[in-house]
GROMACS .gro file of C-alpha atoms in nm:
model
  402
    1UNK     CA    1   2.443  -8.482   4.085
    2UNK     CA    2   2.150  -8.298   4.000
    3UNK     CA    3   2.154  -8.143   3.672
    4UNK     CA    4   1.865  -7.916   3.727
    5UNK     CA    5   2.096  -7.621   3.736
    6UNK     CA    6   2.315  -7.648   3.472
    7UNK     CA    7   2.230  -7.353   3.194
    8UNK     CA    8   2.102  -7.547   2.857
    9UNK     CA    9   2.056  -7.414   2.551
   10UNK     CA   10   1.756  -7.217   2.431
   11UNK     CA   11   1.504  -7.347   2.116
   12UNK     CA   12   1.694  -7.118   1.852
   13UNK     CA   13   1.487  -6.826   1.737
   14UNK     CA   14   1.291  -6.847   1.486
   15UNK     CA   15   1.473  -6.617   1.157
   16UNK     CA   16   1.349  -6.272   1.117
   17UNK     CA   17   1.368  -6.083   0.824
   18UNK     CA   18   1.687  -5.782   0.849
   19UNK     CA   19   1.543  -5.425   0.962
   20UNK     CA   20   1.674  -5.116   0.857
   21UNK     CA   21   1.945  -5.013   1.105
   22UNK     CA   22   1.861  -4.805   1.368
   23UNK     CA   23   1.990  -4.468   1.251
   24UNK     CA   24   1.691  -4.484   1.057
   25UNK     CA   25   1.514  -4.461   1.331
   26UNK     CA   26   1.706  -4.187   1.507
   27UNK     CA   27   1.717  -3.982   1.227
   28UNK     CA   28   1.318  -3.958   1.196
   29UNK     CA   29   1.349  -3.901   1.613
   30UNK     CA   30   1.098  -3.579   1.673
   31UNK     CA   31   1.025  -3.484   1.283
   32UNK     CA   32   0.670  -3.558   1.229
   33UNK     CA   33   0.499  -3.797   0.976
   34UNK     CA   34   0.473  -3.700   0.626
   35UNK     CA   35   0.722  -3.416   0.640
   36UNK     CA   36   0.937  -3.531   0.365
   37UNK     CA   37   0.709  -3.573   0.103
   38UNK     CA   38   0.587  -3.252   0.167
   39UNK     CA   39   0.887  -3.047   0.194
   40UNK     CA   40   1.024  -3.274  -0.132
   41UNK     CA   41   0.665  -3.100  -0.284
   42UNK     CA   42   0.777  -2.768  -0.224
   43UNK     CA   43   1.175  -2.792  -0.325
   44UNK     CA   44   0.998  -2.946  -0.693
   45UNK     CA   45   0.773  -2.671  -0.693
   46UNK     CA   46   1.033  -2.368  -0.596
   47UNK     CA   47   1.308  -2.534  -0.813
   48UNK     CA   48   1.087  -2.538  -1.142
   49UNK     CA   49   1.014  -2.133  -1.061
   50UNK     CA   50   1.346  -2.170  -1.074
   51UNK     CA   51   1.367  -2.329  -1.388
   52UNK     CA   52   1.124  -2.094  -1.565
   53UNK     CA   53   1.329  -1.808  -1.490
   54UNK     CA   54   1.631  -1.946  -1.618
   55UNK     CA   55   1.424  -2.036  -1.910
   56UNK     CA   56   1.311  -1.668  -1.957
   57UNK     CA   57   1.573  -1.530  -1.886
   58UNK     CA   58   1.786  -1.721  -2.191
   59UNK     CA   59   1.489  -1.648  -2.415
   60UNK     CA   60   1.531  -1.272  -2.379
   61UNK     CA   61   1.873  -1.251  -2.328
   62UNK     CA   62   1.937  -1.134  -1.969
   63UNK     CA   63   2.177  -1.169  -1.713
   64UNK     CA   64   2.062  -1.471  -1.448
   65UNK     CA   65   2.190  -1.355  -1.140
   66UNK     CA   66   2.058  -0.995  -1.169
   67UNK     CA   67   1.741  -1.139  -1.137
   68UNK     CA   68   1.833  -1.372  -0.866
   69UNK     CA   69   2.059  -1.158  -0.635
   70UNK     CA   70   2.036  -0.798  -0.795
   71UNK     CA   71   1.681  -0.709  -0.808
   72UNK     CA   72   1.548  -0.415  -0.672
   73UNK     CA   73   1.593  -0.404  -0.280
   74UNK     CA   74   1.856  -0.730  -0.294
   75UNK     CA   75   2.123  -0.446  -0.432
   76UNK     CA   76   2.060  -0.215  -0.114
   77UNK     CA   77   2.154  -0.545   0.095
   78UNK     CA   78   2.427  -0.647  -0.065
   79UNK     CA   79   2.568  -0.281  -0.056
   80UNK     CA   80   2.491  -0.267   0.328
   81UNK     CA   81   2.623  -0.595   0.381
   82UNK     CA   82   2.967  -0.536   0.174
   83UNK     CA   83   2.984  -0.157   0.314
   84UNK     CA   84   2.762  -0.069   0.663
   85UNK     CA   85   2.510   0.176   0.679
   86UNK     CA   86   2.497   0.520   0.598
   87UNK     CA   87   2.720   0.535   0.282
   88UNK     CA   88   2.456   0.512   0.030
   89UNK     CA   89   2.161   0.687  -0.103
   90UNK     CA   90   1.934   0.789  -0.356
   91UNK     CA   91   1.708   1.072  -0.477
   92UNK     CA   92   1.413   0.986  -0.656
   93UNK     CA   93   1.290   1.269  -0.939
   94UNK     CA   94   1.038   1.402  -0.688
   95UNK     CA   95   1.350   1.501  -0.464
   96UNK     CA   96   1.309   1.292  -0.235
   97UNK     CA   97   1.636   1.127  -0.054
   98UNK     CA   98   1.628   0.763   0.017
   99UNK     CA   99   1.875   0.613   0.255
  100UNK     CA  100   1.978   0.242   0.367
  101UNK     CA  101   1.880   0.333   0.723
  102UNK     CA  102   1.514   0.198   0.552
  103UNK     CA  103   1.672  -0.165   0.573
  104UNK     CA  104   1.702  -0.383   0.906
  105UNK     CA  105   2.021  -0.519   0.938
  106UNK     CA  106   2.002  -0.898   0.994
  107UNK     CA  107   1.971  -0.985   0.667
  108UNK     CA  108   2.276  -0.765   0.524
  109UNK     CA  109   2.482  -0.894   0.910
  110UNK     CA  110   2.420  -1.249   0.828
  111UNK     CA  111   2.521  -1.202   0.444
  112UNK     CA  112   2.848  -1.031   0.586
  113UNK     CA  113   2.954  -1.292   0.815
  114UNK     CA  114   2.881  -1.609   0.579
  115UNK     CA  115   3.124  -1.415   0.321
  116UNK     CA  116   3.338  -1.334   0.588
  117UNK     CA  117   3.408  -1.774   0.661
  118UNK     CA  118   3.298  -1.904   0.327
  119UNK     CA  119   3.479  -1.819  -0.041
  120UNK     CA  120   3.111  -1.699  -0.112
  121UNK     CA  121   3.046  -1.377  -0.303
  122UNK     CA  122   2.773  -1.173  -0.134
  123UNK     CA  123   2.524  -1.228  -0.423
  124UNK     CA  124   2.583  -1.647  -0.348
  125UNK     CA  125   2.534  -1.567   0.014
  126UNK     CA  126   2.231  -1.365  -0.011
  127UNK     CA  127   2.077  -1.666  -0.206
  128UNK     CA  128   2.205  -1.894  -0.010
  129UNK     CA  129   2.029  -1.776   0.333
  130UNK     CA  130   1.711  -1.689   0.160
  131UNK     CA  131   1.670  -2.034   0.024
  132UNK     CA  132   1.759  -2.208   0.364
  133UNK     CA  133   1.540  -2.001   0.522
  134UNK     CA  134   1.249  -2.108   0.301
  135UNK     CA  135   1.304  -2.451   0.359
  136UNK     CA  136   1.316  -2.373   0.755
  137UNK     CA  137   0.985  -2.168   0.701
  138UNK     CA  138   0.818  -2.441   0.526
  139UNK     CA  139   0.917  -2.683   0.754
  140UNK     CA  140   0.778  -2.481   1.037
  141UNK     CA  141   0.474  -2.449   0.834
  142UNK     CA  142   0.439  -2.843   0.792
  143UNK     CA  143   0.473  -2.844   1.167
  144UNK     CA  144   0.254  -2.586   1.299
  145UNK     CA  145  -0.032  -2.744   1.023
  146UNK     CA  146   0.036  -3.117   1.170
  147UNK     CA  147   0.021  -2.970   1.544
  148UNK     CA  148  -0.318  -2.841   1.501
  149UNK     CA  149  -0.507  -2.996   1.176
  150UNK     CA  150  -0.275  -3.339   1.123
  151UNK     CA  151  -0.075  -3.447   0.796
  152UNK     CA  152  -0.346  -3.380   0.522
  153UNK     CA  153  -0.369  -3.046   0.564
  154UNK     CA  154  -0.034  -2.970   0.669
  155UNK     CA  155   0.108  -3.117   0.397
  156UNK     CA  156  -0.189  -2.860   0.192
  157UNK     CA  157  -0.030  -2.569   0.380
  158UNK     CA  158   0.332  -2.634   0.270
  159UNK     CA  159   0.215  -2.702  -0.128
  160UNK     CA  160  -0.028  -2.396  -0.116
  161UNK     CA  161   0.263  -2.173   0.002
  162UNK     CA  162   0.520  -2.292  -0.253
  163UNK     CA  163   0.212  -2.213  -0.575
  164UNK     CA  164   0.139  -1.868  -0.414
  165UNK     CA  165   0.123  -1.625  -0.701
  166UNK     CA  166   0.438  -1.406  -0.540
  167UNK     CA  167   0.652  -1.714  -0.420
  168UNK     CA  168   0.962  -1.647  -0.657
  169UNK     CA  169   1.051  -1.404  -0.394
  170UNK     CA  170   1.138  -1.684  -0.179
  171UNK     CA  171   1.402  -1.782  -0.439
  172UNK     CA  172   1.527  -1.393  -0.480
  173UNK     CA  173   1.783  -1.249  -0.209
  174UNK     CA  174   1.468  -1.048  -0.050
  175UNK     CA  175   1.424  -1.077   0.296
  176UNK     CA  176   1.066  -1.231   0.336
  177UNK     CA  177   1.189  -1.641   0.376
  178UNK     CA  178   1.384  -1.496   0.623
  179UNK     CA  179   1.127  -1.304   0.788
  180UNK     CA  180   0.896  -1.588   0.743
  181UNK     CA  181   1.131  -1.881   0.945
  182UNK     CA  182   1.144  -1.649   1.241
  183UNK     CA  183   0.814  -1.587   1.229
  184UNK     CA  184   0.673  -1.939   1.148
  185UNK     CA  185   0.881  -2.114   1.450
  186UNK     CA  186   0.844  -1.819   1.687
  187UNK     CA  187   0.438  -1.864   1.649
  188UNK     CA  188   0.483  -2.232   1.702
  189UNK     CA  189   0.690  -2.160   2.048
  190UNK     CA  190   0.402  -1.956   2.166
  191UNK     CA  191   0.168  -2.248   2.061
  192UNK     CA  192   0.360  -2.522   2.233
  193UNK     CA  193   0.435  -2.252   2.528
  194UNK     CA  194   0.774  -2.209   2.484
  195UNK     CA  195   0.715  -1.784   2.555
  196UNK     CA  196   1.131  -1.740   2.591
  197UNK     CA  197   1.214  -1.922   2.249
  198UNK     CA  198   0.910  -1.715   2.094
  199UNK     CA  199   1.051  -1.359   2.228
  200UNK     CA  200   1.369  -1.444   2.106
  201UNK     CA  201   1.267  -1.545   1.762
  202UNK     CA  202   1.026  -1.244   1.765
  203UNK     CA  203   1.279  -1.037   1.811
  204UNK     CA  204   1.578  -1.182   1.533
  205UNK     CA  205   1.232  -1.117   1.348
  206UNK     CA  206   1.199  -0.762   1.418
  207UNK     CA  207   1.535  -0.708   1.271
  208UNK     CA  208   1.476  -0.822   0.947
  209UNK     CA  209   1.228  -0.630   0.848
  210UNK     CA  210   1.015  -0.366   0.903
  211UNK     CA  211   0.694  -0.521   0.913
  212UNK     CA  212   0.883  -0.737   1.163
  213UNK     CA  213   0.693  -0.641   1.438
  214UNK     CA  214   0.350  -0.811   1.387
  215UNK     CA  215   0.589  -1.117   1.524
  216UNK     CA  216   0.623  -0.948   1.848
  217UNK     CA  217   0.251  -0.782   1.863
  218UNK     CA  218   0.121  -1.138   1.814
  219UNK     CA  219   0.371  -1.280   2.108
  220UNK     CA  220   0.313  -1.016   2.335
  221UNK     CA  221  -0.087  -1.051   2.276
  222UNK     CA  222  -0.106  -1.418   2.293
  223UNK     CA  223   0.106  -1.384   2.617
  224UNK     CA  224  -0.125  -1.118   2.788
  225UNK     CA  225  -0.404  -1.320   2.692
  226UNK     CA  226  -0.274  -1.614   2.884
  227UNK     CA  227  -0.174  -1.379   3.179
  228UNK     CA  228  -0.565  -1.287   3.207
  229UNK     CA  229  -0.678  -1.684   3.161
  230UNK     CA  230  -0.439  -1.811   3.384
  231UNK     CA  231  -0.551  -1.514   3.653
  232UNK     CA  232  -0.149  -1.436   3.694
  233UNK     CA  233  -0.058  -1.746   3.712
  234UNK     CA  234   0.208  -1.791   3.470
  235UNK     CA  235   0.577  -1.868   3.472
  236UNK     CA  236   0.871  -1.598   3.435
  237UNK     CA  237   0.961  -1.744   3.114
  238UNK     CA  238   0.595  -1.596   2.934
  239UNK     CA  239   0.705  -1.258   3.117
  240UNK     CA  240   1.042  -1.275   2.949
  241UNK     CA  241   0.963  -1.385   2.590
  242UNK     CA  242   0.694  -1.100   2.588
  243UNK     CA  243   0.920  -0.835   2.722
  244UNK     CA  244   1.207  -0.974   2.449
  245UNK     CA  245   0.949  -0.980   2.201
  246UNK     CA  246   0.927  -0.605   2.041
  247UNK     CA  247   1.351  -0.568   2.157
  248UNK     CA  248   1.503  -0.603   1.792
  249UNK     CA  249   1.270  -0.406   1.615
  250UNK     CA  250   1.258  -0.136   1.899
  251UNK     CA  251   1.630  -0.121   1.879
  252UNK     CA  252   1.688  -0.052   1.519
  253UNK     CA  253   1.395   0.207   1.519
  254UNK     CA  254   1.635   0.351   1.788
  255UNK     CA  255   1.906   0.330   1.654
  256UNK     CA  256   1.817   0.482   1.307
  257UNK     CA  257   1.628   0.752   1.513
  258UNK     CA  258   1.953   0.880   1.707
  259UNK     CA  259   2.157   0.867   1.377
  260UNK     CA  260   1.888   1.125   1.232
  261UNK     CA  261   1.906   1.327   1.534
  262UNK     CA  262   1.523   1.255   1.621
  263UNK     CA  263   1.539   0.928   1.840
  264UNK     CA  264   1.113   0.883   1.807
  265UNK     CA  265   1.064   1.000   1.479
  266UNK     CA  266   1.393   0.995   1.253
  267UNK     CA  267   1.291   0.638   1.128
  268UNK     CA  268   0.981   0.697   0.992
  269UNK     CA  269   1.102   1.033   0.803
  270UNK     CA  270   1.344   0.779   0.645
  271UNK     CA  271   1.031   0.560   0.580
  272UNK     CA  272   0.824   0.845   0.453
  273UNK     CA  273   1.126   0.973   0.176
  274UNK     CA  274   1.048   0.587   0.019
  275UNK     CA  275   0.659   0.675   0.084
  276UNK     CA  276   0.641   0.416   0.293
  277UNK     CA  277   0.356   0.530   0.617
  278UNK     CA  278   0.051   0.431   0.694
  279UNK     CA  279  -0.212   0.596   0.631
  280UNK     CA  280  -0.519   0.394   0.661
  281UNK     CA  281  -0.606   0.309   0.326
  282UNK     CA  282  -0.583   0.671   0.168
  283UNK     CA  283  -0.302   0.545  -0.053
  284UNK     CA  284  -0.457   0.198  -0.179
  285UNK     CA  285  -0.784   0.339  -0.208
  286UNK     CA  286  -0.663   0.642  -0.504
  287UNK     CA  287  -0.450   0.360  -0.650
  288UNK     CA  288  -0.784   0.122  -0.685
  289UNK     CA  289  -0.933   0.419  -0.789
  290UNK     CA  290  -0.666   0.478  -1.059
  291UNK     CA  291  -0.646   0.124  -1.181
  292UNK     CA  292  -1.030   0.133  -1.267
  293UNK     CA  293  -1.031   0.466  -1.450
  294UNK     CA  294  -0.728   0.397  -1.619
  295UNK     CA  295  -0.633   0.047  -1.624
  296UNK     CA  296  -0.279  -0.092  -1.569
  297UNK     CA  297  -0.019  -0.324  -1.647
  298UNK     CA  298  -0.071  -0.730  -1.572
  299UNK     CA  299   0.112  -0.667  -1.257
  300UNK     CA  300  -0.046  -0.428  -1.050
  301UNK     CA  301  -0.437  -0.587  -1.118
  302UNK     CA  302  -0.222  -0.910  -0.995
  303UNK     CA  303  -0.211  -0.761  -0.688
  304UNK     CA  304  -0.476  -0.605  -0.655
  305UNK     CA  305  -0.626  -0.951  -0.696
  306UNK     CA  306  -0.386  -1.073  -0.458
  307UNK     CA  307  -0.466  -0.861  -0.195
  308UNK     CA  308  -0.851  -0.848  -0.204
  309UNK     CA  309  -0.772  -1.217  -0.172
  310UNK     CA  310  -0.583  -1.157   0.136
  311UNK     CA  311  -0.823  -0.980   0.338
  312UNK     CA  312  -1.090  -1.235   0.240
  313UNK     CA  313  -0.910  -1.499   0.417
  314UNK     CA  314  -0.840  -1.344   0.668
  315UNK     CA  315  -1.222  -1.313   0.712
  316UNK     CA  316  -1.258  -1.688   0.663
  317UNK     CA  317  -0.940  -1.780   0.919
  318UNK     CA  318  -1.147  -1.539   1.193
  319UNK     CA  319  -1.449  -1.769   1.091
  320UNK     CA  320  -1.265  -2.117   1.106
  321UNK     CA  321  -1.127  -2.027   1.480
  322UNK     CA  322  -0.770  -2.049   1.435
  323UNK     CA  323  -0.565  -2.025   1.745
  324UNK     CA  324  -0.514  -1.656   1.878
  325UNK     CA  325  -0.146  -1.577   1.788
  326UNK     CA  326  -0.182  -1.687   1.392
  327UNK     CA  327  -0.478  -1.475   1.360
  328UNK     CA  328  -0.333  -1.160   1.529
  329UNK     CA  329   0.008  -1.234   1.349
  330UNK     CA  330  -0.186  -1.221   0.978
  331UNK     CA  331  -0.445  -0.974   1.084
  332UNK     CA  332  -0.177  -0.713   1.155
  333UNK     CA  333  -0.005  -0.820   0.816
  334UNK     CA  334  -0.291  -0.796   0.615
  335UNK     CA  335  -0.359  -0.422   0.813
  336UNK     CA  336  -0.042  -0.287   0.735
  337UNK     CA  337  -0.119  -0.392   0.334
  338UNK     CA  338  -0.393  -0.233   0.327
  339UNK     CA  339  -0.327   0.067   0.535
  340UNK     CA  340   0.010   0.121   0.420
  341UNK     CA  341   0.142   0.358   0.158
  342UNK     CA  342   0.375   0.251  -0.125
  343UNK     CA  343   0.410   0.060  -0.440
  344UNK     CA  344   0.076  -0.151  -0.489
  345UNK     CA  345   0.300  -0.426  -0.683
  346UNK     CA  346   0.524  -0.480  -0.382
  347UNK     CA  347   0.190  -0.553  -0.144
  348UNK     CA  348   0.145  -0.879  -0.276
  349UNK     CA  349   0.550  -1.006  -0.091
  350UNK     CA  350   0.444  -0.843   0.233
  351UNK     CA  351   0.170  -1.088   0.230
  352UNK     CA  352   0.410  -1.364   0.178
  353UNK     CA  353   0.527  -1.431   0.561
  354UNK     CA  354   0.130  -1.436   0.622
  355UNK     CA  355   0.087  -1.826   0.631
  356UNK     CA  356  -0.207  -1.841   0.830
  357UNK     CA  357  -0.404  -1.679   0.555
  358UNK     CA  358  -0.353  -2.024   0.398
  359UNK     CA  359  -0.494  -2.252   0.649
  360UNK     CA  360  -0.887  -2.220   0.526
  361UNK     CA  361  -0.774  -2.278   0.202
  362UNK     CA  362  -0.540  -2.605   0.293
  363UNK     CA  363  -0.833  -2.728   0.526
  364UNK     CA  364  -1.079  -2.713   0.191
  365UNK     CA  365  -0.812  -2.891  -0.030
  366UNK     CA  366  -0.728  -3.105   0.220
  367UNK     CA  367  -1.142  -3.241   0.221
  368UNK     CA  368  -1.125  -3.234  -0.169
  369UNK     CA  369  -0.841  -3.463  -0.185
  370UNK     CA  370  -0.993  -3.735   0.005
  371UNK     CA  371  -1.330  -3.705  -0.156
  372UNK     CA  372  -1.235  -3.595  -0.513
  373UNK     CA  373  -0.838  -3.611  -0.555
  374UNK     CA  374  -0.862  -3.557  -0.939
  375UNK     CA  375  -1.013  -3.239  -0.914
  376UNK     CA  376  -0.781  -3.128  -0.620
  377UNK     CA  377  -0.454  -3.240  -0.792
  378UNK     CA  378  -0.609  -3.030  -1.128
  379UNK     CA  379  -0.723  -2.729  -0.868
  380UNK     CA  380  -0.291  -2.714  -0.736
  381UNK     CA  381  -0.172  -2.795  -1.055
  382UNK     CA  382  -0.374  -2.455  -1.206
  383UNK     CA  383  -0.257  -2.259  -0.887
  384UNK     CA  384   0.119  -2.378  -0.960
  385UNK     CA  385   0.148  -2.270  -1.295
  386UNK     CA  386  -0.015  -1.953  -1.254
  387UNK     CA  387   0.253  -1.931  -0.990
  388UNK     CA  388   0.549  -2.014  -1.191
  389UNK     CA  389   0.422  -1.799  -1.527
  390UNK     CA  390   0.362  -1.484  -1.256
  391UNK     CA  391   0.690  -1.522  -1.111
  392UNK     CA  392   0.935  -1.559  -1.438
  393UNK     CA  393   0.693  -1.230  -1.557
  394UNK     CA  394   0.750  -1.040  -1.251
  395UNK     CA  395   1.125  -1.108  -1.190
  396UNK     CA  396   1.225  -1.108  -1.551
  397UNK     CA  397   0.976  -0.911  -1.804
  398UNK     CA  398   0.834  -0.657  -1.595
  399UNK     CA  399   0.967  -0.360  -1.496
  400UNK     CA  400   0.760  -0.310  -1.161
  401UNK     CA  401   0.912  -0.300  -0.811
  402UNK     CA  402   0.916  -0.623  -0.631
   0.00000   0.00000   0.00000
C-alpha cells in the first residue's frame, strides 16, 4: 500500500520571538501615527498651567476653585445650568441690564444633565466637560494637521495650541474647548466630505456660543463652493449638512428673540446691554487709541499683542493656501475680534477656537525642528512659559474680564 497519501508531519517552525497581543493592534485601529505623544505633550503642558495656578493661588491666599469654576462668565453657567433661563440678571453702573439670555445653552444643558446622573457638583461638571472637550479638540487638531501636512507638523499644531498665551481658558469652565471640539471635527467632516456629520456638528456648535456661527458660515461656504465645482453634481447629504449647518445658532437667536417680544432683533438688544455688537472696528480702534495715550495694565497690551498677532496670521494662512473651510472658519473669527465691541482683554479667548491661525506657525517649527531642533525646542519652551506665567496672572492676579 502506497503511502503517498498518508498526512506526515511538517519541519517544525522555526521559534519566533512573542508579539504583543493583538488588542494592541486593535486599539491603535484608525488613530493616526504619532497621536499619543502629541496629545501626552499637551495634557503636560495644560496640567503644569494647572499647576501654576494652584501655585499662585496658595501664594496669595485664594480660593482654587473660584478660579477654576467661578470666574467671570463660568458663574452665569452654572446659575443657568442649576436654574434655566430668565431668572437672573444684572445692571451694570451705566444702567444697563444684563440678562442670561446672552448665554447659549449647550454648555449650561450638558452641565445639567451630567449632575443630573453623576454625584458631581455643577462646578466639577463644568470642569469636567471643558477639559474633555480640550482633549477632543486637540485631538481633532492632531488629525486635521496629519490629514493635510503629516505628523511633524501636526504634532506642532497640537503643542502650539496648548503654549498659546490665553490657553488657561481651556482649563476654566468657559465655553471655548467646547466650542473648539465641535468646531475642529466639524471642519474635518467637511474636509473628508462627510457634509451631514459637519452640519450637525456645526450646529451643536452654534449653540454654544455666540460666535458659534463662523462653524456654520464656513460649512455652508465650503459646501456652495463644491456645488459650483462639481456643476450640481453633488449628493443630498452636502445639501443637508449645509441646510443643518446655521440650525442651532438660528434657533437660540429665535428663541431669545420671541422671549423679548422682538423675534429678529430681541437678541442682539440683549447683546448690546453687555456692549457686545459689531461695529466694524469703531470700538477697538478708540481702545488702541486709549492704550497709547494712556497706557494700561499688563493685560490689555497682552492682547492687544495677541490680536495684532491674529490678524497677521491670518494674512500668512491666506498666503500658505490652506484649504477653503479653515480659512473662512478663522477669517470670520478673527473679523468678529476685530470688528466687535466689548472688553479688549476678553478678545484674546475668542481667538482661541481659531486653530488654523496656527498652521503657518506649526509648518515653520515643524522645518526648524528637523534642521535646528535646539533652537526649536528653546523657541516652544519660551512660548510655554510665557503661556503658563500669562495664564496664573490672568486667572488669579488680575482683575480683568476673561
Amino acid at each position: 500500500m502506497s503511502t503517498s497519501s498518508v498526512p506526515r508531519p511538517d519541519a517544525a517552525a522555526p521559534s519566533r520571538p512573542l508579539r504583543p497581543p493583538a488588542l494592541s493592534r486593535i486599539a491603535r485601529r484608525g488613530i493616526p501615527e504619532g497621536a499619543l505623544p502629541a496629545l501626552a505633550l499637551f495634557a503636560a503642558v495644560r496640567l503644569a498651567g494647572v499647576l501654576v495656578v494652584v501655585l499662585t493661588n496658595a501664594a496669595r491666599g485664594h480660593r482654587l476653585v473660584r478660579n477654576f469654576a467661578h470666574s467671570w462668565d463660568s458663574r452665569w453657567y452654572l446659575h443657568i445650568a442649576a436654574q434655566g433661563y430668565g431668572h437672573k440678571i444684572w445692571i451694570t453702573p451705566q444702567g444697563a441690564v444684563q440678562s442670561d439670555w446672552a448665554f447659549f445653552p449647550l454648555y449650561p444643558g450638558l452641565i445639567r444633565a451630567l449632575t443630573t446622573v453623576l454625584p458631581f457638583t455643577p462646578g466639577q461638571a463644568a470642569l469636567l466637560i471643558a477639559w474633555a472637550a480640550a482633549g477632543v479638540a486637540a485631538y481633532g487638531l492632531y488629525v486635521i494637521g496629519h490629514h493635510l501636512y503629516g505628523r511633524g507638523v501636526a504634532t506642532a499644531l497640537v503643542a502650539l495650541w496648548a503654549a498659546l498665551p490665553h490657553s488657561v481658558e481651556l482649563t476654566i469652565a468657559y465655553t471655548e474647548s467646547l466650542f473648539a471640539a465641535l468646531a475642529v471635527w466639524s471642519l474635518y467632516c467637511v474636509l473628508k466630505g462627510r457634509w451631514l456629520w459637519a452640519g450637525v456638528l456645526a450646529a451643536l456648535a452654534g449653540l454654544s456660543r455666540p460666535s458659534g456661527f463662523a462653524v456654520a458660515v464656513a460649512v455652508s461656504l465650503a459646501a456652495a463652493y463644491e456645488v459650483l465645482r462639481r456643476r450640481g453634481r453633488v449628493p443630498a447629504s452636502l445639501w443637508a449638512g449645509a441646510v443643518t449647518a446655521p440650525l442651532g445658532w438660528l434657533a437660540y437667536v429665535l428663541w431669545v428673540g420671541s422671549q423679548t417680544g422682538d423675534l429678529l432683533g430681541g437678541y442682539f438688544q440683549v447683546q448690546s446691554a453687555w456692549d457686545s455688537r459689531f461695529d466694524f472696528g469703531v470700538g477697538a480702534a478708540r481702545f488702541v487709541k486709549a492704550l497709547l495715550l494712556h497706557g494700561g495694565g499688563a493685560v490689555y497690551p497682552m492682547s492687544l499683542v495677541i490680536v495684532a498677532a491674529g490678524v497677521l496670521l491670518f494674512a500668512l494662512l491666506c498666503l500658505e493656501r490652506a484649504p477653503l473651510p479653515l480659512v473662512i472658519f478663522a477669517g470670520v473669527l478673527v473679523l468678529l475680534v476685530v470688528g466687535g465691541s466689548g472688553s479688549f482683554s476678553s478678545k484674546p479667548r475668542f481667538l482661541l477656537p481659531a486653530f488654523p491661525l496656527l498652521i503657518p506657525m506649526a509648518r515653520a517649527l515643524t522645518r526648524t525642528w528637523r534642521v535646528r531642533p535646539a533652537h526649536a525646542v528653546v523657541v516652544y519652551g519660551g512660548l510655554a512659559v510665557v503661556s503658563l506665567l500669562f495664564g496664573a496672572f490672568v486667572t488669579v492676579v488680575a482683575h480683568s474680564p476673561l
